[in-house]
Short mmCIF file of C-alpha atoms in Angstrom, two decimals:
data_model
loop_
_atom_site.label_atom_id
_atom_site.label_comp_id
_atom_site.label_asym_id
_atom_site.label_seq_id
_atom_site.Cartn_x
_atom_site.Cartn_y
_atom_site.Cartn_z
CA UNK A 1 -26.35 -133.50 41.26
CA UNK A 2 -29.16 -132.97 38.76
CA UNK A 3 -31.65 -134.25 41.34
CA UNK A 4 -30.35 -131.78 43.97
CA UNK A 5 -30.54 -128.87 41.56
CA UNK A 6 -34.11 -129.83 40.60
CA UNK A 7 -35.10 -129.95 44.28
CA UNK A 8 -33.51 -126.57 44.87
CA UNK A 9 -35.37 -125.01 41.91
CA UNK A 10 -38.60 -126.66 43.04
CA UNK A 11 -38.08 -125.32 46.58
CA UNK A 12 -37.47 -121.76 45.34
CA UNK A 13 -40.51 -121.85 43.05
CA UNK A 14 -42.79 -123.13 45.80
CA UNK A 15 -41.55 -120.49 48.22
CA UNK A 16 -42.22 -117.74 45.71
CA UNK A 17 -45.62 -119.16 44.78
CA UNK A 18 -46.81 -119.56 48.35
CA UNK A 19 -45.40 -116.17 49.31
CA UNK A 20 -47.36 -114.51 46.52
CA UNK A 21 -50.52 -116.43 47.43
CA UNK A 22 -50.18 -115.37 51.08
CA UNK A 23 -49.71 -111.74 50.02
CA UNK A 24 -52.86 -111.86 47.87
CA UNK A 25 -54.91 -113.21 50.77
CA UNK A 26 -53.68 -110.52 53.14
CA UNK A 27 -55.52 -107.23 53.04
CA UNK A 28 -52.62 -105.09 52.03
CA UNK A 29 -53.87 -101.71 50.94
CA UNK A 30 -52.85 -100.65 47.48
CA UNK A 31 -51.50 -97.23 46.77
CA UNK A 32 -54.22 -95.13 45.24
CA UNK A 33 -53.67 -92.14 43.08
CA UNK A 34 -54.90 -89.03 44.78
CA UNK A 35 -55.80 -85.98 42.78
CA UNK A 36 -54.63 -82.84 44.47
CA UNK A 37 -56.31 -79.62 43.51
CA UNK A 38 -53.90 -76.86 42.55
CA UNK A 39 -53.42 -74.18 45.15
CA UNK A 40 -56.02 -71.44 44.82
CA UNK A 41 -55.02 -68.06 43.48
CA UNK A 42 -54.89 -65.64 46.42
CA UNK A 43 -57.54 -62.93 46.35
CA UNK A 44 -54.77 -60.38 46.91
CA UNK A 45 -53.50 -61.17 43.41
CA UNK A 46 -56.30 -59.07 41.89
CA UNK A 47 -55.41 -56.16 44.15
CA UNK A 48 -51.69 -56.46 43.44
CA UNK A 49 -52.12 -56.70 39.68
CA UNK A 50 -54.51 -53.73 39.74
CA UNK A 51 -51.91 -51.70 41.63
CA UNK A 52 -49.23 -52.58 39.08
CA UNK A 53 -51.57 -51.79 36.19
CA UNK A 54 -52.45 -48.47 37.82
CA UNK A 55 -48.77 -47.53 37.95
CA UNK A 56 -47.85 -48.84 34.50
CA UNK A 57 -50.95 -47.72 32.57
CA UNK A 58 -51.77 -44.59 34.57
CA UNK A 59 -55.30 -45.76 35.32
CA UNK A 60 -57.86 -43.18 36.40
CA UNK A 61 -59.65 -43.82 39.71
CA UNK A 62 -62.86 -45.07 38.02
CA UNK A 63 -60.81 -47.35 35.75
CA UNK A 64 -58.93 -48.66 38.76
CA UNK A 65 -62.17 -49.72 40.47
CA UNK A 66 -63.48 -51.41 37.33
CA UNK A 67 -60.18 -53.22 36.68
CA UNK A 68 -60.05 -54.44 40.28
CA UNK A 69 -63.62 -55.77 39.98
CA UNK A 70 -62.78 -57.55 36.71
CA UNK A 71 -59.62 -59.12 38.15
CA UNK A 72 -61.37 -60.13 41.39
CA UNK A 73 -64.09 -61.85 39.40
CA UNK A 74 -61.44 -63.57 37.31
CA UNK A 75 -59.66 -64.87 40.42
CA UNK A 76 -62.95 -66.28 41.75
CA UNK A 77 -63.72 -67.97 38.41
CA UNK A 78 -60.21 -69.43 38.18
CA UNK A 79 -60.37 -70.83 41.71
CA UNK A 80 -63.80 -72.36 41.04
CA UNK A 81 -62.55 -73.90 37.77
CA UNK A 82 -59.54 -75.37 39.57
CA UNK A 83 -61.82 -76.96 42.17
CA UNK A 84 -64.26 -78.39 39.64
CA UNK A 85 -61.61 -79.70 37.23
CA UNK A 86 -58.94 -80.85 39.68
CA UNK A 87 -58.57 -84.26 38.04
CA UNK A 88 -59.01 -83.18 34.43
CA UNK A 89 -56.14 -81.04 33.18
CA UNK A 90 -57.60 -80.73 29.66
CA UNK A 91 -60.95 -79.43 30.89
CA UNK A 92 -59.19 -77.08 33.29
CA UNK A 93 -57.03 -75.59 30.55
CA UNK A 94 -60.06 -75.15 28.28
CA UNK A 95 -62.00 -73.38 31.01
CA UNK A 96 -59.03 -71.19 31.99
CA UNK A 97 -58.63 -70.07 28.36
CA UNK A 98 -62.31 -69.10 28.26
CA UNK A 99 -62.01 -67.21 31.55
CA UNK A 100 -58.91 -65.41 30.27
CA UNK A 101 -60.62 -64.43 27.01
CA UNK A 102 -63.62 -63.06 28.92
CA UNK A 103 -61.35 -61.10 31.26
CA UNK A 104 -59.36 -59.68 28.34
CA UNK A 105 -62.57 -58.55 26.65
CA UNK A 106 -63.73 -56.79 29.80
CA UNK A 107 -60.36 -55.09 30.26
CA UNK A 108 -60.40 -53.93 26.63
CA UNK A 109 -63.77 -52.27 27.27
CA UNK A 110 -62.47 -50.40 30.35
CA UNK A 111 -59.06 -49.32 29.10
CA UNK A 112 -58.45 -46.71 26.43
CA UNK A 113 -57.05 -48.05 23.14
CA UNK A 114 -53.61 -46.69 24.07
CA UNK A 115 -53.73 -48.22 27.54
CA UNK A 116 -54.85 -51.56 26.10
CA UNK A 117 -51.92 -51.57 23.66
CA UNK A 118 -49.56 -50.81 26.55
CA UNK A 119 -51.21 -53.55 28.59
CA UNK A 120 -50.73 -56.08 25.78
CA UNK A 121 -47.07 -55.07 25.39
CA UNK A 122 -46.30 -55.11 29.12
CA UNK A 123 -48.57 -57.92 30.30
CA UNK A 124 -45.79 -60.38 31.20
CA UNK A 125 -43.71 -57.65 32.82
CA UNK A 126 -46.66 -56.53 34.97
CA UNK A 127 -47.41 -60.10 36.02
CA UNK A 128 -43.76 -60.52 37.05
CA UNK A 129 -43.93 -57.28 39.06
CA UNK A 130 -47.10 -58.45 40.77
CA UNK A 131 -45.45 -61.78 41.67
CA UNK A 132 -42.41 -59.93 43.02
CA UNK A 133 -44.62 -57.70 45.17
CA UNK A 134 -46.46 -60.71 46.54
CA UNK A 135 -43.31 -62.64 47.39
CA UNK A 136 -41.72 -59.55 48.91
CA UNK A 137 -44.51 -59.03 51.44
#
């Protein structure tokens, strides 16, 4: 009985060992991690956010053109940063913060102090409105 059990264990071990060796010899491709770049921000986002800001902040026509140019440039910078840092989330977040700070500074220069305060207070609400407009189209 002990001899039979030993043979059975030996048979199972050899099967597993040879099976693993055969698998290692075969060219079985391994799964590789693929870094997928985040979806680019649509260029229409700058237009949509400018439209919402125009309504909410009562932008003058010259302010509207400047704000649209700032936001369009921001969208381009964000998309470029996403491409360049697709595999490095930390670097991407650092660059996005810098882009955001630059954009905020430019907006502060274009808006009146009252408009900028309103913008700061309503920023999340305006972004939600812009998203709703985009998804509703």
